[in-house]
Amino acid sequence: MFFKYLLSILLAHNLLLSCASAAVHGQHGHSVDTLERDSDGSFRARDYEHYGDSGHNSEFDHEAILGSVREAEEFDKLSPDESKRRLGQLLPKMDLNGDGQIDRQELKQWILKSFINLSREEAQERLLEADDDRDGAVTWSEYLHDSFGVDSEDDVGPDDTGDSGMLLQEEKSMWATADANSDGKLEVDEFEVFTNPEEHEQMHQYLINQTLREKDTNKDGKIDFNEYVGDRGAQQDKGWLISEKDKFDNDLDLNKDGVIDVTEIHAWIIPNNEEIAEEEVDHLFASADDDHDDILTFEEILNHHDVFVGSEATDYGSDLMGDHFDDEL
Ligand SMILES: *[C@@H]1O[C@H](CO)[C@@H](O)[C@H](O)[C@H]1NC(C)=O
Ligand SMILES: *[C@@H]1O[C@H](CO)[C@@H](O)[C@H](O)[C@H]1NC(C)=O
C-alpha cells in the first residue's frame, strides 16, 4: 500500500507539477515530530526512505538484514571480502531448518527480528539522551526535561505537545501503560514501548485517539476528507489536493463509505511491519534469486552481498535510477 501511495504521489508530481516537489513533506500547522511522523500524521514506516525522491536507498536493505544502524554503518567501511565473510556468519542463523538455503519465510522472520533489534537500538540511543543521571532508566521528570524542555508539569501549556505530538496528559497515560512494573521509571524495554508506540498493540488506542483529537473537528468519531486535509491544505496547490484525494479514496477509505473510521485510522497511521517485511523479501529475492527457483542459496546471497549488507565498494550511485521500482509492483 505504501509503495503504491508513494508511486501515485511521484506520478502525480511528474504529471501535474513536472518536478519532484517536497509537498508531501510539508509541515503546515503540524505539531507532530517530523522525524517520526509523516505530514498527514501517520507514523513513518520502517522503510520510509527505502524508495524516496532520489531513488532506491540501499541503507534500508542493510539495516533490515543487520538489525542495527550502527552495524550497517560499520559494514559500509569493510572490504568486500570481509563483508562477505561476516554475512556468511549470519546465514546459518537465518537458515532455521538448516537446509543450507534461505526461503521466503526464513528471510521474513529474520527481517521482522531485525526490526525489533532496530527499535531496541533506537530506544537505547534515546534513553542515553534522556537519562540525565545515567542510572539506565528514564524517570518522568527526566522525560519532561528531554521532551518538553521543562522541569515541571506546570510549565507545560494545555496545547503544548512533546516530541511525539502528544499532549502532556496523553503522554502521561502512555507512560503509565509503558511502565509495566509500575516503578515510575522506564527501563530500556519499557522505554522502547513508550518511544515506539506504533510497534506495540497496547499503545495503539492512544495513537488513534490523538489522531481523532487533532483531526476529527466535528467529533463524530470519523474523519472525512476535509478533516483529513485540515489546515495542511492552506498553502498547497491543486496537484497536492488531487493526490491527497486519491490517497484518501483509494488507500485510506478501505470500505469506500467516504469517511475514515477507527479501523481505517489504525490501518492508516500504524505501519504494518509484516507487510513491509514481505515487500523487503520480494525485493531481495528479485535482486538475488539468479536462477529463479524461489529460494536463495548461500552462494546467491553472498554473490549479492552488496544488496544485503554492503561494503566500502557498494556503489550507491547506481541505485539512483529508480529501476528498482519494478521489483515491487
Ligand atoms: C538481534 O539481536 C540479537 C541480540 O543481539 C542477535 O543475537 C540477533 O542475531 C539479532 N537478530 C537480527 C535479525 O538482527
Ligand atoms: C480513547 O478515547 C475514548 C473515547 O473518548 C476513551 O473512552 C478511551 O478511554 C480512550 N483510550 C485511551 C487509551 O486513551
XYZ file of C-alpha atoms and ligand atoms in Angstrom:
357
model
C 0.000 0.000 0.000
C 2.782 2.376 0.960
C 4.639 1.882 -2.284
C 1.532 2.403 -4.353
C 0.851 5.580 -2.444
C 4.385 6.804 -2.913
C 4.273 5.931 -6.558
C 0.976 7.714 -7.037
C 2.448 10.798 -5.388
C 5.511 10.612 -7.597
C 3.417 10.119 -10.697
C 1.105 12.935 -9.702
C 4.091 15.180 -9.251
C 5.630 14.238 -12.545
C 2.414 14.696 -14.451
C 0.972 17.707 -12.723
C 3.954 19.628 -11.498
C 6.747 18.048 -13.515
C 9.060 18.442 -10.590
C 9.935 16.473 -7.516
C 8.342 18.850 -5.063
C 8.646 18.418 -1.345
C 4.939 18.993 -0.869
C 4.363 15.623 0.789
C 6.849 16.601 3.429
C 5.085 19.867 4.251
C 4.514 20.552 7.903
C 1.799 23.152 7.874
C 0.349 23.772 11.268
C 1.586 20.422 12.404
C 2.602 19.536 15.867
C 3.964 16.075 15.330
C 7.611 15.141 15.291
C 8.628 15.422 11.684
C 11.339 12.823 12.182
C 8.954 10.046 13.047
C 5.678 11.114 11.541
C 4.512 11.851 8.051
C 2.941 15.187 7.198
C -0.528 13.641 7.448
C 0.187 12.388 10.969
C 0.761 8.730 10.161
C 3.797 7.028 11.660
C 6.615 6.615 9.252
C 7.087 3.060 8.174
C 10.451 1.412 8.757
C 11.025 1.571 5.019
C 10.046 5.247 4.809
C 13.200 6.177 2.970
C 13.598 2.953 1.013
C 12.225 4.456 -2.161
C 12.426 8.223 -1.954
C 12.615 11.199 -4.279
C 16.185 10.259 -5.078
C 15.501 6.600 -5.923
C 16.292 3.402 -4.112
C 18.095 3.637 -0.775
C 20.142 0.536 -0.027
C 20.742 1.521 3.606
C 17.275 0.195 4.409
C 18.140 -3.226 2.948
C 21.318 -3.379 5.015
C 19.527 -2.400 8.227
C 16.781 -4.946 7.538
C 19.447 -7.666 7.420
C 21.794 -6.428 10.132
C 19.144 -5.195 12.577
C 21.353 -2.284 13.557
C 22.063 1.118 12.063
C 25.425 1.138 13.790
C 26.422 -2.191 12.265
C 25.157 -1.160 8.825
C 27.465 1.857 9.016
C 30.309 -0.421 10.061
C 29.745 -2.681 7.032
C 29.983 0.356 4.740
C 33.645 0.550 5.724
C 34.518 -3.151 5.267
C 36.302 -4.618 2.297
C 34.014 -6.730 0.080
C 35.766 -9.915 1.274
C 35.368 -9.069 4.948
C 31.752 -8.029 4.402
C 31.061 -11.370 2.655
C 32.793 -13.272 5.445
C 30.635 -11.605 8.095
C 27.449 -12.030 6.084
C 28.400 -15.698 5.750
C 28.373 -15.992 9.544
C 24.796 -14.726 9.718
C 23.364 -17.122 7.152
C 23.303 -20.285 9.323
C 21.385 -18.266 11.950
C 18.882 -17.196 9.299
C 18.533 -20.755 7.999
C 16.016 -22.015 10.553
C 15.548 -25.506 9.090
C 19.274 -25.947 8.417
C 18.918 -26.968 4.760
C 21.663 -24.619 3.600
C 19.253 -22.309 1.774
C 17.083 -19.367 2.753
C 13.411 -19.485 1.823
C 10.953 -16.595 1.899
C 9.610 -17.440 5.355
C 13.074 -17.658 6.885
C 14.061 -14.320 5.388
C 10.823 -12.704 6.535
C 11.247 -13.981 10.106
C 14.796 -12.666 10.137
C 13.746 -9.225 8.888
C 10.982 -8.993 11.496
C 13.553 -9.771 14.188
C 15.814 -7.124 12.694
C 13.017 -4.580 13.056
C 12.755 -5.464 16.753
C 16.513 -5.061 17.130
C 16.400 -1.723 15.323
C 13.679 -0.479 17.684
C 15.737 -1.514 20.649
C 18.806 0.220 19.321
C 16.790 3.407 18.766
C 15.386 3.206 22.288
C 18.856 2.680 23.754
C 20.102 5.795 21.990
C 17.118 7.872 23.054
C 17.462 6.593 26.591
C 21.075 7.797 26.733
C 19.892 11.254 25.672
C 17.158 11.472 28.274
C 18.750 9.621 31.190
C 20.354 12.601 32.901
C 21.583 10.712 35.964
C 22.827 7.734 33.921
C 21.094 5.087 36.017
C 19.866 3.179 32.969
C 16.233 4.239 33.277
C 14.256 7.360 32.428
C 12.128 8.982 35.105
C 9.068 11.055 34.251
C 10.892 14.224 35.218
C 13.888 13.334 33.057
C 11.488 12.730 30.208
C 9.700 16.050 30.790
C 13.045 17.747 30.608
C 14.095 15.947 27.436
C 10.840 16.075 25.510
C 9.124 19.265 26.653
C 12.228 21.130 27.782
C 10.764 21.906 31.209
C 11.448 20.871 34.787
C 7.879 20.791 35.976
C 4.492 19.851 34.522
C 3.256 23.320 35.476
C 5.471 24.774 32.773
C 3.639 22.872 30.040
C 0.747 24.719 28.390
C -2.557 22.970 27.668
C -1.835 22.873 23.941
C 1.887 22.138 24.130
C 2.971 18.822 22.738
C 6.194 16.898 23.246
C 8.410 15.284 20.629
C 5.714 12.751 19.832
C 2.950 15.274 19.141
C 1.062 14.160 22.242
C -0.336 16.456 24.920
C 1.139 16.120 28.375
C -1.872 14.225 29.717
C -1.781 11.827 26.762
C 1.924 11.232 27.280
C 1.339 10.620 30.950
C -1.266 7.933 30.274
C 1.023 6.326 27.727
C 3.865 6.453 30.225
C 1.772 4.597 32.780
C 0.897 1.910 30.228
C 4.526 1.516 29.158
C 5.689 1.314 32.780
C 4.841 -2.380 33.015
C 6.298 -2.881 36.503
C 4.838 0.436 37.733
C 8.043 1.612 39.383
C 7.661 5.122 37.979
C 10.613 4.923 35.595
C 11.127 3.271 32.244
C 13.928 0.786 31.753
C 15.057 0.222 28.176
C 12.372 -2.381 27.304
C 9.640 -0.172 28.689
C 11.136 2.939 27.137
C 11.139 1.133 23.807
C 7.377 0.616 24.104
C 6.914 4.266 25.028
C 9.093 5.702 22.252
C 7.936 3.287 19.526
C 4.237 3.101 20.404
C 3.282 2.307 16.804
C 5.030 -1.064 17.184
C 3.101 -2.072 20.294
C -0.527 -3.082 20.289
C -1.243 -1.823 23.816
C -0.352 1.720 22.703
C -2.391 1.879 19.512
C -5.581 3.245 21.035
C -3.666 6.289 22.291
C -2.415 6.994 18.790
C -5.867 6.609 17.309
C -7.309 8.921 19.974
C -4.644 11.502 19.300
C -5.413 11.385 15.583
C -9.107 11.893 16.303
C -8.359 14.761 18.695
C -6.295 16.530 16.056
C -8.428 15.884 13.022
C -11.989 14.961 13.906
C -13.195 18.548 14.272
C -16.911 17.703 14.296
C -16.292 14.968 16.890
C -18.308 12.240 15.190
C -15.548 9.670 15.637
C -14.712 9.601 11.926
C -12.548 11.645 9.625
C -13.951 12.994 6.361
C -11.831 14.368 3.541
C -11.979 17.997 4.709
C -10.964 16.970 8.196
C -8.215 14.803 6.765
C -6.752 17.733 4.828
C -7.328 20.130 7.731
C -5.074 23.169 7.696
C -2.435 21.341 5.692
C -4.272 22.351 2.531
C -3.844 26.105 3.017
C -0.583 26.599 1.155
C -0.835 23.713 -1.263
C -1.607 23.634 -4.942
C -4.186 21.673 -6.858
C -1.824 18.787 -7.615
C -1.304 18.202 -3.930
C -5.039 18.178 -3.298
C -5.655 15.731 -6.130
C -3.043 13.321 -4.848
C -4.367 13.584 -1.281
C -7.897 12.902 -2.526
C -6.625 9.921 -4.437
C -4.853 8.625 -1.358
C -7.920 9.208 0.805
C -10.276 7.424 -1.596
C -8.035 4.568 -2.648
C -5.658 3.870 0.229
C -7.338 5.083 3.410
C -11.103 4.736 2.968
C -10.957 0.965 2.679
C -14.704 0.332 2.769
C -15.394 3.266 0.426
C -18.018 4.942 2.604
C -16.466 8.401 2.282
C -15.003 8.607 5.795
C -12.113 7.066 7.692
C -13.351 5.172 10.731
C -11.361 3.864 13.687
C -10.355 0.617 11.946
C -9.226 2.575 8.916
C -7.345 5.087 11.097
C -5.454 2.130 12.540
C -4.529 0.841 9.093
C -3.516 4.345 8.030
C -1.346 5.557 10.891
C 0.181 2.284 12.139
C 2.734 0.843 9.716
C 2.314 -2.850 9.035
C 5.697 -4.437 9.672
C 4.560 -7.828 8.349
C 3.709 -6.214 5.030
C 6.941 -4.221 4.965
C 8.958 -7.370 5.694
C 7.181 -9.235 2.884
C 7.883 -6.408 0.456
C 11.516 -6.470 1.503
C 11.635 -10.246 0.919
C 10.228 -9.683 -2.584
C 12.822 -7.016 -3.235
C 15.744 -9.153 -2.010
C 14.557 -12.203 -3.964
C 14.199 -10.082 -7.108
C 17.760 -8.862 -6.570
C 19.451 -12.161 -5.715
C 17.493 -15.222 -6.860
C 19.526 -15.563 -10.017
C 18.179 -18.958 -11.101
C 14.569 -18.015 -10.259
C 13.859 -21.147 -8.235
C 12.261 -19.077 -5.440
C 14.866 -19.999 -2.868
C 18.185 -18.319 -2.069
C 21.308 -20.415 -1.762
C 24.048 -19.065 0.498
C 26.073 -18.571 -2.654
C 23.408 -16.404 -4.294
C 23.205 -14.256 -1.175
C 26.983 -13.918 -0.893
C 27.221 -13.035 -4.597
C 24.835 -10.178 -3.858
C 26.365 -9.148 -0.546
C 26.269 -5.519 -1.714
C 22.472 -5.691 -1.712
C 22.206 -7.479 1.631
C 24.837 -5.751 3.751
C 27.052 -3.565 1.543
C 30.746 -2.821 1.829
C 33.116 0.020 1.045
C 32.733 -0.942 -2.629
C 28.947 -0.653 -2.750
C 28.079 1.816 -5.475
C 25.164 3.764 -4.091
C 25.020 5.967 -7.185
C 23.851 3.157 -9.438
C 20.674 2.808 -7.391
C 19.510 6.303 -8.111
C 17.962 5.460 -11.454
C 14.780 4.256 -9.826
C 14.945 0.956 -11.717
C 14.153 -0.981 -8.558
C 10.563 0.213 -8.661
C 9.851 -2.736 -10.944
C 10.644 -5.151 -8.148
C 7.723 -4.098 -6.034
C 4.817 -3.890 -8.414
C 19.075 -9.339 17.134
O 19.884 -9.131 18.284
C 20.286 -10.352 18.901
C 20.972 -9.966 20.206
O 21.948 -9.002 19.981
C 21.203 -11.120 17.958
O 21.640 -12.307 18.531
C 20.409 -11.427 16.683
O 21.230 -12.064 15.745
C 19.842 -10.144 16.093
N 18.935 -10.543 15.013
C 18.786 -9.879 13.884
C 17.819 -10.432 12.934
O 19.395 -8.849 13.606
C -9.803 6.826 23.641
O -10.958 7.629 23.560
C -12.139 7.003 24.042
C -13.304 7.927 23.716
O -13.025 9.236 24.138
C -11.975 6.712 25.523
O -13.132 6.098 26.029
C -10.771 5.818 25.722
O -10.529 5.610 27.097
C -9.537 6.418 25.091
N -8.486 5.409 25.160
C -7.246 5.678 25.526
C -6.300 4.537 25.562
O -6.875 6.815 25.821
